[in-house]
mmCIF file of C-alpha atoms in Angstrom:
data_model
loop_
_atom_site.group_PDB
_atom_site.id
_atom_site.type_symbol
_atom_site.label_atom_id
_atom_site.label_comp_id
_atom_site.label_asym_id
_atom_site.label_seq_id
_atom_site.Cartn_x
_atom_site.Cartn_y
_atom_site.Cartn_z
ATOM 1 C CA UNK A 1 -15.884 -8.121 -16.972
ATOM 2 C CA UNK A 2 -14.373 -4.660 -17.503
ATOM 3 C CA UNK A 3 -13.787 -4.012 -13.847
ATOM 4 C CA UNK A 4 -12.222 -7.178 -13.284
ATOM 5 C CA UNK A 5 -9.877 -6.860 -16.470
ATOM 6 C CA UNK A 6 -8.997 -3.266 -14.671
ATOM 7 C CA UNK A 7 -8.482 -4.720 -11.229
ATOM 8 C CA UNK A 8 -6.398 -7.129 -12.752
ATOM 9 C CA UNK A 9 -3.637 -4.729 -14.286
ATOM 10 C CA UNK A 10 -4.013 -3.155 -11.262
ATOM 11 C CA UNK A 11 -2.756 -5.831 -9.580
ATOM 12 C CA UNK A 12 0.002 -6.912 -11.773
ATOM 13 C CA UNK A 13 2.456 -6.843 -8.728
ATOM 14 C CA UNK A 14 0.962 -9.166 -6.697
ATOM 15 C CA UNK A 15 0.455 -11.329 -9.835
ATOM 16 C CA UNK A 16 3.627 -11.102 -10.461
ATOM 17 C CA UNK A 17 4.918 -11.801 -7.119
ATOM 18 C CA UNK A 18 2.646 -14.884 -6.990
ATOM 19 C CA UNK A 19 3.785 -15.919 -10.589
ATOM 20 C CA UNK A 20 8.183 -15.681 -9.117
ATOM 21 C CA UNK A 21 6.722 -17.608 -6.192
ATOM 22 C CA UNK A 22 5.224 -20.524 -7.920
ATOM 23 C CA UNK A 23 8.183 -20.706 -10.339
ATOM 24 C CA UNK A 24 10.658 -21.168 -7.350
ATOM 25 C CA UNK A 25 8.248 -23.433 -5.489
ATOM 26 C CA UNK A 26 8.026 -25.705 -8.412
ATOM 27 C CA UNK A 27 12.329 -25.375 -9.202
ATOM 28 C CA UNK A 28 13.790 -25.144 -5.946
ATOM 29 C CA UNK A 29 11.214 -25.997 -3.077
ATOM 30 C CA UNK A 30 13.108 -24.102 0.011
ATOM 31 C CA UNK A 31 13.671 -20.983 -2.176
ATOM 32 C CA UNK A 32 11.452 -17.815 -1.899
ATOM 33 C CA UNK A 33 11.323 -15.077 -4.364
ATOM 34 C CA UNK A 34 13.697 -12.578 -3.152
ATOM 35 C CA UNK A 35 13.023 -8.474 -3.049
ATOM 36 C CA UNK A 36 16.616 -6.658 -3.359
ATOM 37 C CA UNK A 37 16.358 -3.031 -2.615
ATOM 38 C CA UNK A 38 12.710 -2.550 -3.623
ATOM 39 C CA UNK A 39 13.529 -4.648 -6.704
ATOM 40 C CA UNK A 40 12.100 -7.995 -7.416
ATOM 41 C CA UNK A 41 14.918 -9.867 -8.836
ATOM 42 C CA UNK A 42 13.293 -11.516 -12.145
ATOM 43 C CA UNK A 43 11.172 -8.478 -12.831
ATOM 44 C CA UNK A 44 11.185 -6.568 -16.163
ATOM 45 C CA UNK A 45 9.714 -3.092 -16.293
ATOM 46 C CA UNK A 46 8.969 -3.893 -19.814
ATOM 47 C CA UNK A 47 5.563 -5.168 -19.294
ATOM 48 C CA UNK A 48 4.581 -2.573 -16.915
ATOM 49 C CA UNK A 49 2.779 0.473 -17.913
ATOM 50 C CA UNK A 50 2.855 3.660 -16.180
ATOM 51 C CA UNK A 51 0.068 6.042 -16.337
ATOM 52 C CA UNK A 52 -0.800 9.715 -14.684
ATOM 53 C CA UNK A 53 -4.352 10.215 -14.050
ATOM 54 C CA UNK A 54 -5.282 14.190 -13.209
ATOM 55 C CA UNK A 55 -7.727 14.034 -10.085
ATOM 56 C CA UNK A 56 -8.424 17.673 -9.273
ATOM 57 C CA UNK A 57 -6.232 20.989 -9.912
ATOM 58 C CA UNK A 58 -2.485 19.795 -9.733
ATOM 59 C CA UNK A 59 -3.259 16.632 -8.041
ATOM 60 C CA UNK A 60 -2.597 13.456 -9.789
ATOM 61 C CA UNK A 61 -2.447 9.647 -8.979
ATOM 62 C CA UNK A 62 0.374 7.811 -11.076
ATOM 63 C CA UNK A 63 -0.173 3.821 -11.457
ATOM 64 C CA UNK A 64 2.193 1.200 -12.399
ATOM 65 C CA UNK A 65 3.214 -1.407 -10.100
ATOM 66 C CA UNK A 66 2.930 -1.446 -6.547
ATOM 67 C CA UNK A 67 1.632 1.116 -4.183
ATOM 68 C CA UNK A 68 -0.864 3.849 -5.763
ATOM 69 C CA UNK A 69 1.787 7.208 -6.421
ATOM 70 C CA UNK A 70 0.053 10.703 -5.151
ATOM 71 C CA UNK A 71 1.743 14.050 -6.827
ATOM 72 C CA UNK A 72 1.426 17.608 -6.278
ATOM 73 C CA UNK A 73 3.105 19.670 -9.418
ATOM 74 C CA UNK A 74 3.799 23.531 -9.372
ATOM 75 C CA UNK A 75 5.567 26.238 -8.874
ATOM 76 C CA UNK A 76 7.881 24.721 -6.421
ATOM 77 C CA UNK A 77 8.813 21.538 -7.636
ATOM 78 C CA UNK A 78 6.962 17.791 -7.466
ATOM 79 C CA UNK A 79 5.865 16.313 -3.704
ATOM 80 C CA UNK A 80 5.463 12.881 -4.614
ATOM 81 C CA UNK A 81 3.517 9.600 -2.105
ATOM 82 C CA UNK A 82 5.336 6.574 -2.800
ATOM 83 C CA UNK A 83 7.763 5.424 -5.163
ATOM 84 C CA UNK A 84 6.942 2.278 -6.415
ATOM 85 C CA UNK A 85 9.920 -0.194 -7.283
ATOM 86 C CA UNK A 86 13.294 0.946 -8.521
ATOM 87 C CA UNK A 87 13.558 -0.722 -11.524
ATOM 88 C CA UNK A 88 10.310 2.280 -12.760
ATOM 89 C CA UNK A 89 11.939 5.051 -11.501
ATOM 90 C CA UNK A 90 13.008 6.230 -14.879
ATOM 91 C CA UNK A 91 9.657 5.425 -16.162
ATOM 92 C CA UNK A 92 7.809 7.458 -13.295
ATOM 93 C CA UNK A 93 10.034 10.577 -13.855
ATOM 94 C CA UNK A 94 8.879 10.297 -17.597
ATOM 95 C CA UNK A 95 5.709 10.318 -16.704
ATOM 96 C CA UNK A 96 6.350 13.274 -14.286
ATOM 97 C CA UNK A 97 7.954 15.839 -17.232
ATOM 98 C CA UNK A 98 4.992 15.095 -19.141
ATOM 99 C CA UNK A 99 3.129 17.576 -16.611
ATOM 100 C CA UNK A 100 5.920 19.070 -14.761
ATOM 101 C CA UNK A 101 9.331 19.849 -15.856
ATOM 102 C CA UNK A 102 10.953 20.092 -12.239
ATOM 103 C CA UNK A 103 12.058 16.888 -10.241
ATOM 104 C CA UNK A 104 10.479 15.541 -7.383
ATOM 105 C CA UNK A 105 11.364 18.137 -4.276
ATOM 106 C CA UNK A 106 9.659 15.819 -1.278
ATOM 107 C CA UNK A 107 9.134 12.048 -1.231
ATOM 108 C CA UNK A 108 6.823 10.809 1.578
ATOM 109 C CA UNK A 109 6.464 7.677 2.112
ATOM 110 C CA UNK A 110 2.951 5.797 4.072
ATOM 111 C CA UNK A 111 4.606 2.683 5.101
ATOM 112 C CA UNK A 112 8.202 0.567 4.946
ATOM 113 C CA UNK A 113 6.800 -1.685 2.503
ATOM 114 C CA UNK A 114 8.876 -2.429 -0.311
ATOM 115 C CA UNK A 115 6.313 -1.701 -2.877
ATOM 116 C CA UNK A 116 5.835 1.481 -1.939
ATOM 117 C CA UNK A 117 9.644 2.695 -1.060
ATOM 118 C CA UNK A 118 11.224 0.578 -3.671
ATOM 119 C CA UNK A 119 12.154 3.969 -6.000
ATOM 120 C CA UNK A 120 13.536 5.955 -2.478
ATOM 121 C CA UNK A 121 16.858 5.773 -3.892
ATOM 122 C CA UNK A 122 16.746 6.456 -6.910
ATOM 123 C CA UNK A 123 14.888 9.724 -5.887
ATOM 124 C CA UNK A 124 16.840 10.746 -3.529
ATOM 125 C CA UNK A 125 19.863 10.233 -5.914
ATOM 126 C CA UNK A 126 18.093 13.072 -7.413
ATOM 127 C CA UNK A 127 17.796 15.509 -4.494
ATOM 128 C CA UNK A 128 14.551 14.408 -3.078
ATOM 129 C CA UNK A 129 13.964 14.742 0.420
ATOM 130 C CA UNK A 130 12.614 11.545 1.926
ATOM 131 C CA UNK A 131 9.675 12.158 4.894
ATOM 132 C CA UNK A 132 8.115 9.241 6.597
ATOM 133 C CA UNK A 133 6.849 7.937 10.061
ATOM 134 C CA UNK A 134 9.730 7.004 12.734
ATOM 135 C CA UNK A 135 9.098 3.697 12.468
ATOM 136 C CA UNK A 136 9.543 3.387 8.542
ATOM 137 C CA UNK A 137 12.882 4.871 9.156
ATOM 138 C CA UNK A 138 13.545 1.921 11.547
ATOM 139 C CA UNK A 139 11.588 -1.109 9.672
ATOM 140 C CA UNK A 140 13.669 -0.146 6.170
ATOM 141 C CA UNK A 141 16.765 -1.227 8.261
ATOM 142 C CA UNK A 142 15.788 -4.864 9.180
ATOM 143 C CA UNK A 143 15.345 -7.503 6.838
ATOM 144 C CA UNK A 144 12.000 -8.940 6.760
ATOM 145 C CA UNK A 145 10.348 -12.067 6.202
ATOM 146 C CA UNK A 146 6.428 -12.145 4.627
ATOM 147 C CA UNK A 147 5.293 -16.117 5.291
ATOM 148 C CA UNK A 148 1.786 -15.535 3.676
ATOM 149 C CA UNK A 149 3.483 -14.370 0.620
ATOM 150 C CA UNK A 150 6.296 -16.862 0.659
ATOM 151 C CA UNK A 151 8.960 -14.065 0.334
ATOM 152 C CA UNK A 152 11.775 -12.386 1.762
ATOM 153 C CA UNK A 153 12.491 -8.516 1.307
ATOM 154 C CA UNK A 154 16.435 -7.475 2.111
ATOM 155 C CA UNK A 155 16.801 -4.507 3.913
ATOM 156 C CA UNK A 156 17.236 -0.903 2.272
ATOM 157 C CA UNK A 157 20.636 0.893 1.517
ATOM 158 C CA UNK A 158 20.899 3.669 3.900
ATOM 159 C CA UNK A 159 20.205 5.803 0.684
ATOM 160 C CA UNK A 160 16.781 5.185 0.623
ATOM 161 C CA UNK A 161 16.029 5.750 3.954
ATOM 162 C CA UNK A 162 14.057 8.796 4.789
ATOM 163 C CA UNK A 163 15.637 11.584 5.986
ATOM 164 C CA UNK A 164 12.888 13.438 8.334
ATOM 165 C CA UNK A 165 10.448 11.130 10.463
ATOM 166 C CA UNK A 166 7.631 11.918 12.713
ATOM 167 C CA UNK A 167 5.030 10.293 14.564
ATOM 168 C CA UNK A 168 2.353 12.226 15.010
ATOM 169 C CA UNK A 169 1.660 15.401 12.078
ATOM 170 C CA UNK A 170 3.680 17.316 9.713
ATOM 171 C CA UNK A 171 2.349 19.795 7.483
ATOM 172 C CA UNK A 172 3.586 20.409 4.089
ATOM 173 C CA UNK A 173 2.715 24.137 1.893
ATOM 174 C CA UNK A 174 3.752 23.166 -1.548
ATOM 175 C CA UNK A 175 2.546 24.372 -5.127
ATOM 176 C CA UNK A 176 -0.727 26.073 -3.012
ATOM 177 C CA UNK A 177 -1.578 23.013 -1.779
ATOM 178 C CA UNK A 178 -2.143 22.683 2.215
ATOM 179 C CA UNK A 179 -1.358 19.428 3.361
ATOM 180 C CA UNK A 180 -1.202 17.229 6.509
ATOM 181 C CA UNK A 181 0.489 13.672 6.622
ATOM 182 C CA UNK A 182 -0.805 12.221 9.854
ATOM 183 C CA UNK A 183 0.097 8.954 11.902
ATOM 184 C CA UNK A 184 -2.256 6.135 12.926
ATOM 185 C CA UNK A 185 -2.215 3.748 15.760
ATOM 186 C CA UNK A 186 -0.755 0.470 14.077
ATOM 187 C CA UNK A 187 -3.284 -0.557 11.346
ATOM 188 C CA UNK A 188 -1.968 -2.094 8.284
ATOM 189 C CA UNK A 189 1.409 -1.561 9.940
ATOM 190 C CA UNK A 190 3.338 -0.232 12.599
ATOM 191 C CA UNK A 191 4.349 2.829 10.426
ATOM 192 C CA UNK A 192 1.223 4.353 8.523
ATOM 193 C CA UNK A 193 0.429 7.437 7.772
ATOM 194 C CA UNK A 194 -2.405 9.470 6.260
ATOM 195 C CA UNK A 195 -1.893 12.254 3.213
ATOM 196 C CA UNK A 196 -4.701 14.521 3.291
ATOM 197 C CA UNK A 197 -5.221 17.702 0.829
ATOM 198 C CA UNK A 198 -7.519 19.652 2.575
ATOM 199 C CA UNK A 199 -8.591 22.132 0.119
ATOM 200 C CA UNK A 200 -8.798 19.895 -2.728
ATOM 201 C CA UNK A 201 -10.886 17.305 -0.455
ATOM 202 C CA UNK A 202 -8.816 14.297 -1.412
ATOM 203 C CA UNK A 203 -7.035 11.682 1.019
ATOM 204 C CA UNK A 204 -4.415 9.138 0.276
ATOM 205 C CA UNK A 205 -5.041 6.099 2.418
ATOM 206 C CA UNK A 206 -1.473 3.896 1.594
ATOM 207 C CA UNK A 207 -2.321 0.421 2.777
ATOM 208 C CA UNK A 208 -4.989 1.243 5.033
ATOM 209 C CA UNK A 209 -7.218 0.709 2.021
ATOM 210 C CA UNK A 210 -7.137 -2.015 -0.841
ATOM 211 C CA UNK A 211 -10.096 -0.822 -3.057
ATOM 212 C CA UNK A 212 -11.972 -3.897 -4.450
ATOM 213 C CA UNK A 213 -10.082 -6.609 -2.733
ATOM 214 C CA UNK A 214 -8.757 -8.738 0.280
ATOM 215 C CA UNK A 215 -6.087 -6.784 1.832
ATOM 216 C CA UNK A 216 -2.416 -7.436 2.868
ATOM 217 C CA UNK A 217 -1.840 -6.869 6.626
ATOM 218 C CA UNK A 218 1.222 -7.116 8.061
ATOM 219 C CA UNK A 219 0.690 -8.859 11.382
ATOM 220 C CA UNK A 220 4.736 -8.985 12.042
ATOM 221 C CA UNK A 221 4.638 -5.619 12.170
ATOM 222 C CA UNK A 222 1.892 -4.652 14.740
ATOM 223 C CA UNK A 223 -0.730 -4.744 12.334
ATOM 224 C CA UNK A 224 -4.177 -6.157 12.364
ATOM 225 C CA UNK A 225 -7.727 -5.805 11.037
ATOM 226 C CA UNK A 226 -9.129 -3.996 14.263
ATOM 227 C CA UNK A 227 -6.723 -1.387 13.661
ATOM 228 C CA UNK A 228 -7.475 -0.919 10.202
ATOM 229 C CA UNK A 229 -10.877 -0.205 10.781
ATOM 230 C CA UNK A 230 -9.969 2.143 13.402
ATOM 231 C CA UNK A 231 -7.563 4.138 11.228
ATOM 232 C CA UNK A 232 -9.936 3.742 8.358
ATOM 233 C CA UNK A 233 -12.812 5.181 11.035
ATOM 234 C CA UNK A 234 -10.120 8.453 11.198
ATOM 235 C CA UNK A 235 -9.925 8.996 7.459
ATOM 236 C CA UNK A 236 -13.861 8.983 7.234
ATOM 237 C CA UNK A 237 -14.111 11.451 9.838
ATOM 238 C CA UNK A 238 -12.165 13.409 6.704
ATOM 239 C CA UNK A 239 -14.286 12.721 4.431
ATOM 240 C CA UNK A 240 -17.518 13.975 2.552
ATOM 241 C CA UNK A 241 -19.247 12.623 -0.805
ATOM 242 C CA UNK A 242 -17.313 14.822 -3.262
ATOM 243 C CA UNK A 243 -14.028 12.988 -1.620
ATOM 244 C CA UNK A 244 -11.212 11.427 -3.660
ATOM 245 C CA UNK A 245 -9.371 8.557 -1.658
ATOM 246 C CA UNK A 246 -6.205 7.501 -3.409
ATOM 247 C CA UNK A 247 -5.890 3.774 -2.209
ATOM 248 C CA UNK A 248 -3.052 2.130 -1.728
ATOM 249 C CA UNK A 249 -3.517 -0.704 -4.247
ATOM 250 C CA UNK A 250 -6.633 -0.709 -6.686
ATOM 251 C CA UNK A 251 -8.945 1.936 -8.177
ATOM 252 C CA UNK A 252 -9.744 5.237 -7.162
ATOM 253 C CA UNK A 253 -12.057 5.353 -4.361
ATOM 254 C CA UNK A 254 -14.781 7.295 -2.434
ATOM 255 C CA UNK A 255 -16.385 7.512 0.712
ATOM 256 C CA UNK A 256 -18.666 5.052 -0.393
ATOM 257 C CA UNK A 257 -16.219 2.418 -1.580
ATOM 258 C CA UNK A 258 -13.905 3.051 1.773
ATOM 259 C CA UNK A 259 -17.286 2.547 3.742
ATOM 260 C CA UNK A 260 -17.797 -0.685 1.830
ATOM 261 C CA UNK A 261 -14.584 -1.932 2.641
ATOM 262 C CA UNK A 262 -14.478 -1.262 6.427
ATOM 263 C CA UNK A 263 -17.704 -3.128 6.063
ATOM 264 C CA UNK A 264 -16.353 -6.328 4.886
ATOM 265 C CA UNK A 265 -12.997 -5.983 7.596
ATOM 266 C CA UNK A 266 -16.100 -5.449 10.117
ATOM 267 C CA UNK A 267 -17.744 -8.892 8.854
ATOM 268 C CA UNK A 268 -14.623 -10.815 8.507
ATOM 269 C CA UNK A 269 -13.296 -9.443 11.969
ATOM 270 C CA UNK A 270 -16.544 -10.799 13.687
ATOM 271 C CA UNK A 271 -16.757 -13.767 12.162
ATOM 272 C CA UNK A 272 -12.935 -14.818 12.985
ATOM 273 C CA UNK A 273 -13.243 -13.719 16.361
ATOM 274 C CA UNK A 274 -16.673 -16.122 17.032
ATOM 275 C CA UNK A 275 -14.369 -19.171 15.897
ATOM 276 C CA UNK A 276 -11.539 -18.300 17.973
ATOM 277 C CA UNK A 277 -13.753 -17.936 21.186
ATOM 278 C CA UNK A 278 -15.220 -21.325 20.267
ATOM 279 C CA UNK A 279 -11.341 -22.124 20.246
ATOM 280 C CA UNK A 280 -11.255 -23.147 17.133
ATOM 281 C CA UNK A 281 -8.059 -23.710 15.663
ATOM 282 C CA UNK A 282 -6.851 -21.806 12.201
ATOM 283 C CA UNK A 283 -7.654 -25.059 10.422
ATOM 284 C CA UNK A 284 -10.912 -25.734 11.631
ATOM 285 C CA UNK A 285 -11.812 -22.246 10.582
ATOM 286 C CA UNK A 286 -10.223 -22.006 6.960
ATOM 287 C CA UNK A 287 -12.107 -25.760 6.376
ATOM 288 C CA UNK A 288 -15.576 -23.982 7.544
ATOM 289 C CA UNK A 289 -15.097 -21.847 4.875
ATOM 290 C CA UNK A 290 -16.793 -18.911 6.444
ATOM 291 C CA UNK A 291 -15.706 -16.427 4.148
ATOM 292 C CA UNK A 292 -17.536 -17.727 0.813
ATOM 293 C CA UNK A 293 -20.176 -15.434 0.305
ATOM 294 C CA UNK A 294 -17.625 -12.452 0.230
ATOM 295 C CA UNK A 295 -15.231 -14.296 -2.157
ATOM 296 C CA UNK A 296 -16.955 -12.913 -5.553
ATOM 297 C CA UNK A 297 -16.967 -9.417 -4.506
ATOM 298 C CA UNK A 298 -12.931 -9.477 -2.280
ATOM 299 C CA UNK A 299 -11.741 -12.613 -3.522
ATOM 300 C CA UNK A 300 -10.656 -11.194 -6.826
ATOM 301 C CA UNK A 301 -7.015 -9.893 -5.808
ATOM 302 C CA UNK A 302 -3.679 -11.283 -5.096
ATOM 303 C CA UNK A 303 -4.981 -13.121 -1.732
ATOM 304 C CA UNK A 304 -6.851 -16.144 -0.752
ATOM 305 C CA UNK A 305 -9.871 -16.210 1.328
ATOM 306 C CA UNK A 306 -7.979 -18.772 3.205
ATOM 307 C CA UNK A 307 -4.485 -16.511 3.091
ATOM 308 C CA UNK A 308 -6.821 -13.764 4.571
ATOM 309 C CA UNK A 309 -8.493 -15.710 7.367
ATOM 310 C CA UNK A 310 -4.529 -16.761 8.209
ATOM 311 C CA UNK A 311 -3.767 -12.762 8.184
ATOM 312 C CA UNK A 312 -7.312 -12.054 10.449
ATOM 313 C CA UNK A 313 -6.887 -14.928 12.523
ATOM 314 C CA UNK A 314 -2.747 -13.763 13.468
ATOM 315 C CA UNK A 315 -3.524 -10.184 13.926
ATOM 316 C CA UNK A 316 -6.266 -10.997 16.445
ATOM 317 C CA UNK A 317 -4.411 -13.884 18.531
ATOM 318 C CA UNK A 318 -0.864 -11.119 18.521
#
């Protein structure tokens, strides 16, 4: 019961974005909930609690809503993964000066999504330097549609767009801290990347890794579940049994819990891809219900079984 009260606040986002999107539904049928800027309109940071937890040395992992935050603090400033959603930025920075007095130097960003580059401006306002993959740089420009959620996400002010993009490696030598951000082949998106600390043996994942749940993959994008297990197959190759993984969305992880994961993308990959060379359509597979014995253990987050067999069964037909 614990663990699923935890997951749950962890996963007050989605919740919330679910909540907006019945509301509309139920008011306005043709409506969808509308992200402005990072910002979900109706949202109030009121409810949302911010927290810092230390990891190892001057590494931290900040929660709140949205994408997991990574932090390195020191001497030179505050290089920050992922900002969340705009309407926490002051909250964030609070929770910052609690363990570092100086403001956040470099912002990188693992994906376009607006949950994790919601707080860009708002950081940059404050002369952070925005670092991403090219193809955040060019996805933060378009508007974008998300079907599966029943939203639609406006694209960014030019002020919240990163300001140095790669697409391959870029090394970082902040507060002692060595550290390589590295792109993957499309996997979750189009525009991933890796953070690794090397010396301090811990890896944020972004998106490539929901820890404890179904996972979000954009499909629009170039995304699918065969490339998150090969990006996922790179990070292990990282990894040892003293490693901390930083997920994207959920708890803390480990090898072991990033193993388990891959596991069930393995199982549901297989099992979607046997229906569609029976040619099977979407329908006849979501009424087979072939996911139900992985439903108590994944089917406690923000999607569906059936929303994820729509996600697996796109990704592999694109």
């Amino acid at each position: 019961m614990l663990k699923k009260i935890s997951r749950f606040l962890g996963l007050i986002f989605f919740v919330s974005i679910i909540s907006i999107f019945i509301i509309n539904k139920a008011t306005v049928a043709h409506e969808k909930p509308l992200v402005d800027n990072g910002q979900i309109v109706s949202q109030n940071s009121e409810a949302i609690n911010v927290r810092i937890i230390p990891l190892k040395d001057n590494i931290y992992m900040l929660t709140g809503e949205g994408g997991n935050i990574g932090l390195s603090v020191g001497d030179d400033g505050v290089l920050m993964i992922d900002s969340q959603f705009a309407y926490l930025s002051d909250k964030i920075k609070d929770e910052i000066k609690l363990i570092n007095r100086r403001p956040v130097n470099y912002l990188i960003n693992t994906h376009y999504h607006f949950d994790h580059v919601g707080g860009n401006e708002n950081f940059a306002n404050d002369g952070a330097v925005i670092i991403a993959h090219d193809n955040t740089f060019k996805q933060m420009q378009k508007d974008h549609s998300y079907p599966v959620l029943g939203m639609d996400v406006k694209a960014s002010p030019a002020s919240a767009l990163p300001k140095i993009t790669f697409n391959d490696v870029s090394n970082f030598h902040v507060n002692g801290n060595h550290i390589k951000a590295f792109a993957v082949p499309p996997a979750h998106t189009n525009s991933d990347i890796v953070i690794h600390f090397a010396k301090e043996n811990i890896i944020h994942t972004g998106d490539l890794f929901f820890n404890g749940f179904y996972p979000f993959i954009d499909t629009e994008a170039g995304g699918s579940i065969d490339g998150m297990i090969s990006a996922i197959d790179q990070i292990l190759a990282l990894s040892n049994e003293q490693t901390i993984i930083i997920p994207g969305h959920g708890e803390r992880g480990d090898r072991a819990s990033l193993i388990k994961f891959q596991e069930m993308l393995k199982t549901v990959n297989e099992r979607v891809k046997e229906r569609i060379a029976q040619n099977m359509t979407l329908d006849d597979i979501i009424s087979e219900k072939p996911l139900a014995d992985l439903d108590q253990e994944w089917g406690d987050g923000f999607l569906t079984s059936d929303q994820f067999l729509t996600i697996a069964y796109q990704g592999i037909k694109n």
